[in-house]
Amino acid sequence: MSKGYSLKNVHELSGGDDEFIAVLVQTFLEEIPPDLDSMVQAVDSNNPEMAYQYAHKMKPNLQLFDIELLTQIKQIEAWSKTKKAKEEIKPILDHIVTTVNAAIEELKADFA
């Protein structure tokens, strides 16, 4: 079974420095869950501007760990610029939450 994340970009950035890799993973595990929760709350409370901010903030970290959600994050950002109902973006948001939470659990298991 393939992982929900990849350390390829992390290794390139770190130059193989295991301590730096551990710091990057720890930072991801500390910052992404509250940002993800805040993005969900922003969508649930129909606050597209806040949803955009959290989606945009999470994007570089998701790309660093090669979590394949760039298209969905861009959809959240695009939704925030429209007047569409939150129900239209919920399936995409649910996919992001499921994918990110799976990657978080895998990172925790791999770096425990």
PDB file of N, CA and C in Angstrom:
ATOM      1  N   MET A   1       0.841  -1.184   0.000  1.00  0.00           N
ATOM      2  CA  MET A   1       0.000   0.000   0.000  1.00  0.00           C
ATOM      3  C   MET A   1       0.886   1.248   0.000  1.00  0.00           C
ATOM      4  N   SER A   2       0.587   2.189  -0.850  1.00  0.00           N
ATOM      5  CA  SER A   2       1.409   3.385  -0.914  1.00  0.00           C
ATOM      6  C   SER A   2       1.021   4.358   0.198  1.00  0.00           C
ATOM      7  N   LYS A   3       1.960   5.160   0.548  1.00  0.00           N
ATOM      8  CA  LYS A   3       1.758   6.145   1.619  1.00  0.00           C
ATOM      9  C   LYS A   3       0.941   7.318   1.096  1.00  0.00           C
ATOM     10  N   GLY A   4       0.318   8.006   2.026  1.00  0.00           N
ATOM     11  CA  GLY A   4      -0.431   9.211   1.692  1.00  0.00           C
ATOM     12  C   GLY A   4       0.450  10.443   1.632  1.00  0.00           C
ATOM     13  N   TYR A   5       1.749  10.225   1.777  1.00  0.00           N
ATOM     14  CA  TYR A   5       2.703  11.320   1.692  1.00  0.00           C
ATOM     15  C   TYR A   5       4.014  10.775   1.125  1.00  0.00           C
ATOM     16  N   SER A   6       4.902  11.685   0.779  1.00  0.00           N
ATOM     17  CA  SER A   6       6.230  11.299   0.306  1.00  0.00           C
ATOM     18  C   SER A   6       7.240  12.251   0.936  1.00  0.00           C
ATOM     19  N   LEU A   7       8.409  11.741   1.251  1.00  0.00           N
ATOM     20  CA  LEU A   7       9.474  12.571   1.819  1.00  0.00           C
ATOM     21  C   LEU A   7      10.485  13.016   0.768  1.00  0.00           C
ATOM     22  N   LYS A   8      10.178  12.771  -0.509  1.00  0.00           N
ATOM     23  CA  LYS A   8      11.111  13.128  -1.583  1.00  0.00           C
ATOM     24  C   LYS A   8      11.495  14.604  -1.509  1.00  0.00           C
ATOM     25  N   ASN A   9      10.520  15.486  -1.466  1.00  0.00           N
ATOM     26  CA  ASN A   9      10.794  16.926  -1.401  1.00  0.00           C
ATOM     27  C   ASN A   9      11.462  17.301  -0.081  1.00  0.00           C
ATOM     28  N   VAL A  10      11.063  16.639   0.996  1.00  0.00           N
ATOM     29  CA  VAL A  10      11.639  16.903   2.316  1.00  0.00           C
ATOM     30  C   VAL A  10      13.126  16.546   2.301  1.00  0.00           C
ATOM     31  N   HIS A  11      13.461  15.405   1.714  1.00  0.00           N
ATOM     32  CA  HIS A  11      14.865  14.990   1.618  1.00  0.00           C
ATOM     33  C   HIS A  11      15.672  15.974   0.775  1.00  0.00           C
ATOM     34  N   GLU A  12      15.080  16.443  -0.319  1.00  0.00           N
ATOM     35  CA  GLU A  12      15.773  17.419  -1.165  1.00  0.00           C
ATOM     36  C   GLU A  12      16.040  18.710  -0.397  1.00  0.00           C
ATOM     37  N   LEU A  13      15.038  19.166   0.333  1.00  0.00           N
ATOM     38  CA  LEU A  13      15.159  20.403   1.099  1.00  0.00           C
ATOM     39  C   LEU A  13      16.171  20.265   2.234  1.00  0.00           C
ATOM     40  N   SER A  14      16.193  19.107   2.863  1.00  0.00           N
ATOM     41  CA  SER A  14      17.027  18.904   4.053  1.00  0.00           C
ATOM     42  C   SER A  14      18.457  18.503   3.725  1.00  0.00           C
ATOM     43  N   GLY A  15      18.693  18.081   2.492  1.00  0.00           N
ATOM     44  CA  GLY A  15      20.018  17.595   2.144  1.00  0.00           C
ATOM     45  C   GLY A  15      20.384  16.329   2.907  1.00  0.00           C
ATOM     46  N   GLY A  16      19.375  15.582   3.332  1.00  0.00           N
ATOM     47  CA  GLY A  16      19.610  14.331   4.052  1.00  0.00           C
ATOM     48  C   GLY A  16      19.838  14.498   5.545  1.00  0.00           C
ATOM     49  N   ASP A  17      19.647  15.704   6.062  1.00  0.00           N
ATOM     50  CA  ASP A  17      19.820  15.972   7.493  1.00  0.00           C
ATOM     51  C   ASP A  17      18.612  15.416   8.258  1.00  0.00           C
ATOM     52  N   ASP A  18      18.824  14.286   8.945  1.00  0.00           N
ATOM     53  CA  ASP A  18      17.724  13.606   9.632  1.00  0.00           C
ATOM     54  C   ASP A  18      17.075  14.457  10.723  1.00  0.00           C
ATOM     55  N   GLU A  19      17.873  15.266  11.419  1.00  0.00           N
ATOM     56  CA  GLU A  19      17.307  16.141  12.459  1.00  0.00           C
ATOM     57  C   GLU A  19      16.374  17.171  11.836  1.00  0.00           C
ATOM     58  N   PHE A  20      16.797  17.736  10.703  1.00  0.00           N
ATOM     59  CA  PHE A  20      15.974  18.724  10.017  1.00  0.00           C
ATOM     60  C   PHE A  20      14.685  18.085   9.504  1.00  0.00           C
ATOM     61  N   ILE A  21      14.796  16.865   8.995  1.00  0.00           N
ATOM     62  CA  ILE A  21      13.609  16.133   8.540  1.00  0.00           C
ATOM     63  C   ILE A  21      12.644  15.952   9.701  1.00  0.00           C
ATOM     64  N   ALA A  22      13.159  15.555  10.864  1.00  0.00           N
ATOM     65  CA  ALA A  22      12.314  15.363  12.041  1.00  0.00           C
ATOM     66  C   ALA A  22      11.623  16.668  12.438  1.00  0.00           C
ATOM     67  N   VAL A  23      12.343  17.784  12.332  1.00  0.00           N
ATOM     68  CA  VAL A  23      11.763  19.097  12.654  1.00  0.00           C
ATOM     69  C   VAL A  23      10.639  19.430  11.666  1.00  0.00           C
ATOM     70  N   LEU A  24      10.874  19.182  10.386  1.00  0.00           N
ATOM     71  CA  LEU A  24       9.841  19.448   9.375  1.00  0.00           C
ATOM     72  C   LEU A  24       8.592  18.612   9.628  1.00  0.00           C
ATOM     73  N   VAL A  25       8.799  17.331   9.944  1.00  0.00           N
ATOM     74  CA  VAL A  25       7.660  16.450  10.216  1.00  0.00           C
ATOM     75  C   VAL A  25       6.921  16.935  11.454  1.00  0.00           C
ATOM     76  N   GLN A  26       7.652  17.254  12.512  1.00  0.00           N
ATOM     77  CA  GLN A  26       7.025  17.720  13.749  1.00  0.00           C
ATOM     78  C   GLN A  26       6.238  19.009  13.520  1.00  0.00           C
ATOM     79  N   THR A  27       6.822  19.916  12.757  1.00  0.00           N
ATOM     80  CA  THR A  27       6.147  21.182  12.448  1.00  0.00           C
ATOM     81  C   THR A  27       4.853  20.918  11.675  1.00  0.00           C
ATOM     82  N   PHE A  28       4.924  20.027  10.699  1.00  0.00           N
ATOM     83  CA  PHE A  28       3.727  19.652   9.936  1.00  0.00           C
ATOM     84  C   PHE A  28       2.655  19.109  10.878  1.00  0.00           C
ATOM     85  N   LEU A  29       3.060  18.200  11.776  1.00  0.00           N
ATOM     86  CA  LEU A  29       2.098  17.558  12.681  1.00  0.00           C
ATOM     87  C   LEU A  29       1.511  18.544  13.686  1.00  0.00           C
ATOM     88  N   GLU A  30       2.229  19.605  13.988  1.00  0.00           N
ATOM     89  CA  GLU A  30       1.725  20.608  14.927  1.00  0.00           C
ATOM     90  C   GLU A  30       0.847  21.652  14.247  1.00  0.00           C
ATOM     91  N   GLU A  31       1.199  22.027  13.014  1.00  0.00           N
ATOM     92  CA  GLU A  31       0.512  23.140  12.358  1.00  0.00           C
ATOM     93  C   GLU A  31      -0.682  22.732  11.506  1.00  0.00           C
ATOM     94  N   ILE A  32      -0.589  21.607  10.826  1.00  0.00           N
ATOM     95  CA  ILE A  32      -1.639  21.254   9.869  1.00  0.00           C
ATOM     96  C   ILE A  32      -2.973  20.883  10.533  1.00  0.00           C
ATOM     97  N   PRO A  33      -2.996  20.066  11.597  1.00  0.00           N
ATOM     98  CA  PRO A  33      -4.319  19.727  12.172  1.00  0.00           C
ATOM     99  C   PRO A  33      -5.153  20.940  12.596  1.00  0.00           C
ATOM    100  N   PRO A  34      -4.588  21.927  13.325  1.00  0.00           N
ATOM    101  CA  PRO A  34      -5.439  23.083  13.660  1.00  0.00           C
ATOM    102  C   PRO A  34      -5.824  23.916  12.438  1.00  0.00           C
ATOM    103  N   ASP A  35      -4.922  24.009  11.451  1.00  0.00           N
ATOM    104  CA  ASP A  35      -5.268  24.743  10.226  1.00  0.00           C
ATOM    105  C   ASP A  35      -6.389  24.032   9.467  1.00  0.00           C
ATOM    106  N   LEU A  36      -6.314  22.711   9.415  1.00  0.00           N
ATOM    107  CA  LEU A  36      -7.351  21.923   8.751  1.00  0.00           C
ATOM    108  C   LEU A  36      -8.692  22.109   9.462  1.00  0.00           C
ATOM    109  N   ASP A  37      -8.668  22.032  10.795  1.00  0.00           N
ATOM    110  CA  ASP A  37      -9.895  22.243  11.571  1.00  0.00           C
ATOM    111  C   ASP A  37     -10.458  23.640  11.333  1.00  0.00           C
ATOM    112  N   SER A  38      -9.579  24.633  11.290  1.00  0.00           N
ATOM    113  CA  SER A  38     -10.032  26.013  11.066  1.00  0.00           C
ATOM    114  C   SER A  38     -10.631  26.183   9.680  1.00  0.00           C
ATOM    115  N   MET A  39     -10.059  25.510   8.686  1.00  0.00           N
ATOM    116  CA  MET A  39     -10.609  25.587   7.334  1.00  0.00           C
ATOM    117  C   MET A  39     -12.004  24.956   7.299  1.00  0.00           C
ATOM    118  N   VAL A  40     -12.158  23.818   7.972  1.00  0.00           N
ATOM    119  CA  VAL A  40     -13.467  23.161   8.032  1.00  0.00           C
ATOM    120  C   VAL A  40     -14.474  24.076   8.731  1.00  0.00           C
ATOM    121  N   GLN A  41     -14.081  24.671   9.844  1.00  0.00           N
ATOM    122  CA  GLN A  41     -14.978  25.585  10.567  1.00  0.00           C
ATOM    123  C   GLN A  41     -15.345  26.786   9.698  1.00  0.00           C
ATOM    124  N   ALA A  42     -14.366  27.281   8.933  1.00  0.00           N
ATOM    125  CA  ALA A  42     -14.635  28.429   8.059  1.00  0.00           C
ATOM    126  C   ALA A  42     -15.679  28.074   7.002  1.00  0.00           C
ATOM    127  N   VAL A  43     -15.553  26.892   6.402  1.00  0.00           N
ATOM    128  CA  VAL A  43     -16.544  26.469   5.410  1.00  0.00           C
ATOM    129  C   VAL A  43     -17.890  26.251   6.092  1.00  0.00           C
ATOM    130  N   ASP A  44     -17.876  25.556   7.228  1.00  0.00           N
ATOM    131  CA  ASP A  44     -19.129  25.280   7.944  1.00  0.00           C
ATOM    132  C   ASP A  44     -19.863  26.557   8.346  1.00  0.00           C
ATOM    133  N   SER A  45     -19.115  27.589   8.705  1.00  0.00           N
ATOM    134  CA  SER A  45     -19.739  28.846   9.113  1.00  0.00           C
ATOM    135  C   SER A  45     -19.893  29.817   7.945  1.00  0.00           C
ATOM    136  N   ASN A  46     -19.679  29.282   6.733  1.00  0.00           N
ATOM    137  CA  ASN A  46     -19.845  30.057   5.500  1.00  0.00           C
ATOM    138  C   ASN A  46     -18.986  31.321   5.510  1.00  0.00           C
ATOM    139  N   ASN A  47     -17.703  31.130   5.855  1.00  0.00           N
ATOM    140  CA  ASN A  47     -16.731  32.224   5.876  1.00  0.00           C
ATOM    141  C   ASN A  47     -15.671  31.940   4.799  1.00  0.00           C
ATOM    142  N   PRO A  48     -16.005  32.224   3.525  1.00  0.00           N
ATOM    143  CA  PRO A  48     -15.100  31.865   2.435  1.00  0.00           C
ATOM    144  C   PRO A  48     -13.732  32.540   2.519  1.00  0.00           C
ATOM    145  N   GLU A  49     -13.673  33.768   3.031  1.00  0.00           N
ATOM    146  CA  GLU A  49     -12.388  34.456   3.119  1.00  0.00           C
ATOM    147  C   GLU A  49     -11.445  33.704   4.059  1.00  0.00           C
ATOM    148  N   MET A  50     -11.968  33.261   5.191  1.00  0.00           N
ATOM    149  CA  MET A  50     -11.157  32.515   6.154  1.00  0.00           C
ATOM    150  C   MET A  50     -10.782  31.145   5.582  1.00  0.00           C
ATOM    151  N   ALA A  51     -11.710  30.502   4.883  1.00  0.00           N
ATOM    152  CA  ALA A  51     -11.408  29.209   4.249  1.00  0.00           C
ATOM    153  C   ALA A  51     -10.260  29.379   3.264  1.00  0.00           C
ATOM    154  N   TYR A  52     -10.298  30.451   2.491  1.00  0.00           N
ATOM    155  CA  TYR A  52      -9.220  30.727   1.538  1.00  0.00           C
ATOM    156  C   TYR A  52      -7.886  30.866   2.260  1.00  0.00           C
ATOM    157  N   GLN A  53      -7.876  31.630   3.347  1.00  0.00           N
ATOM    158  CA  GLN A  53      -6.619  31.867   4.068  1.00  0.00           C
ATOM    159  C   GLN A  53      -6.000  30.563   4.568  1.00  0.00           C
ATOM    160  N   TYR A  54      -6.824  29.689   5.129  1.00  0.00           N
ATOM    161  CA  TYR A  54      -6.280  28.427   5.642  1.00  0.00           C
ATOM    162  C   TYR A  54      -5.880  27.478   4.514  1.00  0.00           C
ATOM    163  N   ALA A  55      -6.647  27.443   3.448  1.00  0.00           N
ATOM    164  CA  ALA A  55      -6.282  26.605   2.301  1.00  0.00           C
ATOM    165  C   ALA A  55      -4.944  27.076   1.734  1.00  0.00           C
ATOM    166  N   HIS A  56      -4.828  28.374   1.582  1.00  0.00           N
ATOM    167  CA  HIS A  56      -3.608  28.953   1.018  1.00  0.00           C
ATOM    168  C   HIS A  56      -2.414  28.707   1.950  1.00  0.00           C
ATOM    169  N   LYS A  57      -2.631  28.815   3.239  1.00  0.00           N
ATOM    170  CA  LYS A  57      -1.565  28.601   4.220  1.00  0.00           C
ATOM    171  C   LYS A  57      -1.078  27.146   4.218  1.00  0.00           C
ATOM    172  N   MET A  58      -1.986  26.209   4.043  1.00  0.00           N
ATOM    173  CA  MET A  58      -1.631  24.793   4.095  1.00  0.00           C
ATOM    174  C   MET A  58      -0.956  24.305   2.811  1.00  0.00           C
ATOM    175  N   LYS A  59      -1.207  24.983   1.715  1.00  0.00           N
ATOM    176  CA  LYS A  59      -0.749  24.510   0.402  1.00  0.00           C
ATOM    177  C   LYS A  59       0.748  24.178   0.351  1.00  0.00           C
ATOM    178  N   PRO A  60       1.662  25.054   0.817  1.00  0.00           N
ATOM    179  CA  PRO A  60       3.087  24.713   0.714  1.00  0.00           C
ATOM    180  C   PRO A  60       3.466  23.464   1.520  1.00  0.00           C
ATOM    181  N   ASN A  61       2.867  23.291   2.691  1.00  0.00           N
ATOM    182  CA  ASN A  61       3.164  22.107   3.501  1.00  0.00           C
ATOM    183  C   ASN A  61       2.669  20.828   2.830  1.00  0.00           C
ATOM    184  N   LEU A  62       1.487  20.900   2.238  1.00  0.00           N
ATOM    185  CA  LEU A  62       0.962  19.729   1.541  1.00  0.00           C
ATOM    186  C   LEU A  62       1.843  19.390   0.341  1.00  0.00           C
ATOM    187  N   GLN A  63       2.322  20.416  -0.351  1.00  0.00           N
ATOM    188  CA  GLN A  63       3.211  20.186  -1.490  1.00  0.00           C
ATOM    189  C   GLN A  63       4.561  19.635  -1.025  1.00  0.00           C
ATOM    190  N   LEU A  64       5.081  20.151   0.092  1.00  0.00           N
ATOM    191  CA  LEU A  64       6.362  19.680   0.607  1.00  0.00           C
ATOM    192  C   LEU A  64       6.313  18.188   0.903  1.00  0.00           C
ATOM    193  N   PHE A  65       5.192  17.731   1.460  1.00  0.00           N
ATOM    194  CA  PHE A  65       5.045  16.313   1.793  1.00  0.00           C
ATOM    195  C   PHE A  65       4.374  15.525   0.672  1.00  0.00           C
ATOM    196  N   ASP A  66       4.251  16.154  -0.477  1.00  0.00           N
ATOM    197  CA  ASP A  66       3.745  15.503  -1.686  1.00  0.00           C
ATOM    198  C   ASP A  66       2.379  14.849  -1.459  1.00  0.00           C
ATOM    199  N   ILE A  67       1.533  15.558  -0.714  1.00  0.00           N
ATOM    200  CA  ILE A  67       0.170  15.081  -0.474  1.00  0.00           C
ATOM    201  C   ILE A  67      -0.672  15.627  -1.627  1.00  0.00           C
ATOM    202  N   GLU A  68      -1.196  14.720  -2.419  1.00  0.00           N
ATOM    203  CA  GLU A  68      -1.826  15.057  -3.695  1.00  0.00           C
ATOM    204  C   GLU A  68      -3.182  15.748  -3.517  1.00  0.00           C
ATOM    205  N   LEU A  69      -3.128  17.012  -3.113  1.00  0.00           N
ATOM    206  CA  LEU A  69      -4.373  17.752  -2.905  1.00  0.00           C
ATOM    207  C   LEU A  69      -4.345  19.146  -3.535  1.00  0.00           C
ATOM    208  N   LEU A  70      -3.369  19.400  -4.375  1.00  0.00           N
ATOM    209  CA  LEU A  70      -3.251  20.742  -4.943  1.00  0.00           C
ATOM    210  C   LEU A  70      -4.524  21.160  -5.685  1.00  0.00           C
ATOM    211  N   THR A  71      -5.075  20.261  -6.472  1.00  0.00           N
ATOM    212  CA  THR A  71      -6.300  20.573  -7.218  1.00  0.00           C
ATOM    213  C   THR A  71      -7.436  20.925  -6.265  1.00  0.00           C
ATOM    214  N   GLN A  72      -7.598  20.126  -5.206  1.00  0.00           N
ATOM    215  CA  GLN A  72      -8.693  20.357  -4.260  1.00  0.00           C
ATOM    216  C   GLN A  72      -8.489  21.650  -3.461  1.00  0.00           C
ATOM    217  N   ILE A  73      -7.246  21.920  -3.080  1.00  0.00           N
ATOM    218  CA  ILE A  73      -6.967  23.169  -2.351  1.00  0.00           C
ATOM    219  C   ILE A  73      -7.285  24.363  -3.253  1.00  0.00           C
ATOM    220  N   LYS A  74      -6.917  24.269  -4.517  1.00  0.00           N
ATOM    221  CA  LYS A  74      -7.231  25.347  -5.458  1.00  0.00           C
ATOM    222  C   LYS A  74      -8.746  25.494  -5.625  1.00  0.00           C
ATOM    223  N   GLN A  75      -9.477  24.375  -5.520  1.00  0.00           N
ATOM    224  CA  GLN A  75     -10.941  24.457  -5.618  1.00  0.00           C
ATOM    225  C   GLN A  75     -11.526  25.193  -4.407  1.00  0.00           C
ATOM    226  N   ILE A  76     -10.953  24.958  -3.236  1.00  0.00           N
ATOM    227  CA  ILE A  76     -11.399  25.696  -2.037  1.00  0.00           C
ATOM    228  C   ILE A  76     -11.111  27.186  -2.235  1.00  0.00           C
ATOM    229  N   GLU A  77      -9.915  27.492  -2.721  1.00  0.00           N
ATOM    230  CA  GLU A  77      -9.554  28.894  -2.960  1.00  0.00           C
ATOM    231  C   GLU A  77     -10.507  29.526  -3.977  1.00  0.00           C
ATOM    232  N   ALA A  78     -10.803  28.807  -5.047  1.00  0.00           N
ATOM    233  CA  ALA A  78     -11.704  29.334  -6.082  1.00  0.00           C
ATOM    234  C   ALA A  78     -13.116  29.512  -5.531  1.00  0.00           C
ATOM    235  N   TRP A  79     -13.578  28.540  -4.731  1.00  0.00           N
ATOM    236  CA  TRP A  79     -14.913  28.640  -4.125  1.00  0.00           C
ATOM    237  C   TRP A  79     -15.023  29.900  -3.279  1.00  0.00           C
ATOM    238  N   SER A  80     -13.947  30.230  -2.598  1.00  0.00           N
ATOM    239  CA  SER A  80     -13.988  31.394  -1.700  1.00  0.00           C
ATOM    240  C   SER A  80     -14.194  32.698  -2.466  1.00  0.00           C
ATOM    241  N   LYS A  81     -13.930  32.675  -3.771  1.00  0.00           N
ATOM    242  CA  LYS A  81     -14.091  33.888  -4.587  1.00  0.00           C
ATOM    243  C   LYS A  81     -15.481  33.964  -5.222  1.00  0.00           C
ATOM    244  N   THR A  82     -16.279  32.914  -5.012  1.00  0.00           N
ATOM    245  CA  THR A  82     -17.617  32.885  -5.601  1.00  0.00           C
ATOM    246  C   THR A  82     -18.668  33.084  -4.506  1.00  0.00           C
ATOM    247  N   LYS A  83     -19.884  33.104  -4.908  1.00  0.00           N
ATOM    248  CA  LYS A  83     -20.993  33.197  -3.957  1.00  0.00           C
ATOM    249  C   LYS A  83     -21.737  31.866  -3.879  1.00  0.00           C
ATOM    250  N   LYS A  84     -21.051  30.793  -4.234  1.00  0.00           N
ATOM    251  CA  LYS A  84     -21.696  29.481  -4.244  1.00  0.00           C
ATOM    252  C   LYS A  84     -21.913  28.974  -2.822  1.00  0.00           C
ATOM    253  N   ALA A  85     -22.909  28.121  -2.671  1.00  0.00           N
ATOM    254  CA  ALA A  85     -23.249  27.567  -1.366  1.00  0.00           C
ATOM    255  C   ALA A  85     -22.142  26.653  -0.859  1.00  0.00           C
ATOM    256  N   LYS A  86     -21.995  26.604   0.454  1.00  0.00           N
ATOM    257  CA  LYS A  86     -20.948  25.759   1.048  1.00  0.00           C
ATOM    258  C   LYS A  86     -21.165  24.282   0.731  1.00  0.00           C
ATOM    259  N   GLU A  87     -22.421  23.894   0.472  1.00  0.00           N
ATOM    260  CA  GLU A  87     -22.708  22.490   0.136  1.00  0.00           C
ATOM    261  C   GLU A  87     -21.975  22.045  -1.128  1.00  0.00           C
ATOM    262  N   GLU A  88     -21.708  23.007  -2.015  1.00  0.00           N
ATOM    263  CA  GLU A  88     -21.015  22.669  -3.265  1.00  0.00           C
ATOM    264  C   GLU A  88     -19.557  22.301  -3.030  1.00  0.00           C
ATOM    265  N   ILE A  89     -18.965  22.821  -1.968  1.00  0.00           N
ATOM    266  CA  ILE A  89     -17.541  22.571  -1.721  1.00  0.00           C
ATOM    267  C   ILE A  89     -17.335  21.465  -0.678  1.00  0.00           C
ATOM    268  N   LYS A  90     -18.386  21.089   0.032  1.00  0.00           N
ATOM    269  CA  LYS A  90     -18.256  20.105   1.115  1.00  0.00           C
ATOM    270  C   LYS A  90     -17.637  18.779   0.680  1.00  0.00           C
ATOM    271  N   PRO A  91     -18.030  18.185  -0.461  1.00  0.00           N
ATOM    272  CA  PRO A  91     -17.398  16.916  -0.845  1.00  0.00           C
ATOM    273  C   PRO A  91     -15.885  17.053  -1.054  1.00  0.00           C
ATOM    274  N   ILE A  92     -15.471  18.179  -1.587  1.00  0.00           N
ATOM    275  CA  ILE A  92     -14.040  18.417  -1.798  1.00  0.00           C
ATOM    276  C   ILE A  92     -13.348  18.602  -0.454  1.00  0.00           C
ATOM    277  N   LEU A  93     -13.977  19.354   0.419  1.00  0.00           N
ATOM    278  CA  LEU A  93     -13.440  19.556   1.768  1.00  0.00           C
ATOM    279  C   LEU A  93     -13.328  18.220   2.507  1.00  0.00           C
ATOM    280  N   ASP A  94     -14.342  17.393   2.396  1.00  0.00           N
ATOM    281  CA  ASP A  94     -14.316  16.075   3.051  1.00  0.00           C
ATOM    282  C   ASP A  94     -13.162  15.230   2.531  1.00  0.00           C
ATOM    283  N   HIS A  95     -12.902  15.300   1.234  1.00  0.00           N
ATOM    284  CA  HIS A  95     -11.780  14.564   0.641  1.00  0.00           C
ATOM    285  C   HIS A  95     -10.447  15.076   1.200  1.00  0.00           C
ATOM    286  N   ILE A  96     -10.313  16.395   1.310  1.00  0.00           N
ATOM    287  CA  ILE A  96      -9.093  16.983   1.870  1.00  0.00           C
ATOM    288  C   ILE A  96      -8.890  16.503   3.305  1.00  0.00           C
ATOM    289  N   VAL A  97      -9.941  16.566   4.103  1.00  0.00           N
ATOM    290  CA  VAL A  97      -9.853  16.158   5.510  1.00  0.00           C
ATOM    291  C   VAL A  97      -9.437  14.695   5.621  1.00  0.00           C
ATOM    292  N   THR A  98     -10.080  13.831   4.865  1.00  0.00           N
ATOM    293  CA  THR A  98      -9.766  12.395   4.911  1.00  0.00           C
ATOM    294  C   THR A  98      -8.322  12.138   4.496  1.00  0.00           C
ATOM    295  N   THR A  99      -7.896  12.763   3.415  1.00  0.00           N
ATOM    296  CA  THR A  99      -6.546  12.555   2.892  1.00  0.00           C
ATOM    297  C   THR A  99      -5.483  13.083   3.852  1.00  0.00           C
ATOM    298  N   VAL A 100      -5.688  14.288   4.364  1.00  0.00           N
ATOM    299  CA  VAL A 100      -4.707  14.885   5.281  1.00  0.00           C
ATOM    300  C   VAL A 100      -4.652  14.098   6.587  1.00  0.00           C
ATOM    301  N   ASN A 101      -5.798  13.715   7.114  1.00  0.00           N
ATOM    302  CA  ASN A 101      -5.794  12.952   8.367  1.00  0.00           C
ATOM    303  C   ASN A 101      -5.102  11.598   8.208  1.00  0.00           C
ATOM    304  N   ALA A 102      -5.265  10.959   7.061  1.00  0.00           N
ATOM    305  CA  ALA A 102      -4.575   9.691   6.801  1.00  0.00           C
ATOM    306  C   ALA A 102      -3.059   9.920   6.763  1.00  0.00           C
ATOM    307  N   ALA A 103      -2.623  10.984   6.100  1.00  0.00           N
ATOM    308  CA  ALA A 103      -1.189  11.297   6.031  1.00  0.00           C
ATOM    309  C   ALA A 103      -0.639  11.623   7.418  1.00  0.00           C
ATOM    310  N   ILE A 104      -1.416  12.341   8.217  1.00  0.00           N
ATOM    311  CA  ILE A 104      -0.990  12.669   9.584  1.00  0.00           C
ATOM    312  C   ILE A 104      -0.784  11.398  10.393  1.00  0.00           C
ATOM    313  N   GLU A 105      -1.735  10.472  10.304  1.00  0.00           N
ATOM    314  CA  GLU A 105      -1.612   9.218  11.051  1.00  0.00           C
ATOM    315  C   GLU A 105      -0.392   8.418  10.591  1.00  0.00           C
ATOM    316  N   GLU A 106      -0.142   8.392   9.284  1.00  0.00           N
ATOM    317  CA  GLU A 106       1.019   7.676   8.756  1.00  0.00           C
ATOM    318  C   GLU A 106       2.323   8.339   9.229  1.00  0.00           C
ATOM    319  N   LEU A 107       2.371   9.662   9.203  1.00  0.00           N
ATOM    320  CA  LEU A 107       3.571  10.376   9.673  1.00  0.00           C
ATOM    321  C   LEU A 107       3.803  10.108  11.153  1.00  0.00           C
ATOM    322  N   LYS A 108       2.743  10.134  11.932  1.00  0.00           N
ATOM    323  CA  LYS A 108       2.877   9.852  13.378  1.00  0.00           C
ATOM    324  C   LYS A 108       3.424   8.448  13.583  1.00  0.00           C
ATOM    325  N   ALA A 109       2.904   7.480  12.849  1.00  0.00           N
ATOM    326  CA  ALA A 109       3.354   6.091  12.986  1.00  0.00           C
ATOM    327  C   ALA A 109       4.810   5.954  12.537  1.00  0.00           C
ATOM    328  N   ASP A 110       5.175   6.625  11.465  1.00  0.00           N
ATOM    329  CA  ASP A 110       6.521   6.495  10.915  1.00  0.00           C
ATOM    330  C   ASP A 110       7.585   7.262  11.708  1.00  0.00           C
ATOM    331  N   PHE A 111       7.160   8.287  12.433  1.00  0.00           N
ATOM    332  CA  PHE A 111       8.121   9.123  13.166  1.00  0.00           C
ATOM    333  C   PHE A 111       7.901   9.102  14.664  1.00  0.00           C
ATOM    334  N   ALA A 112       7.202   8.085  15.150  1.00  0.00           N
ATOM    335  CA  ALA A 112       6.929   7.997  16.597  1.00  0.00           C
ATOM    336  C   ALA A 112       8.185   7.606  17.361  1.00  0.00           C
TER     337      ALA A 112
END
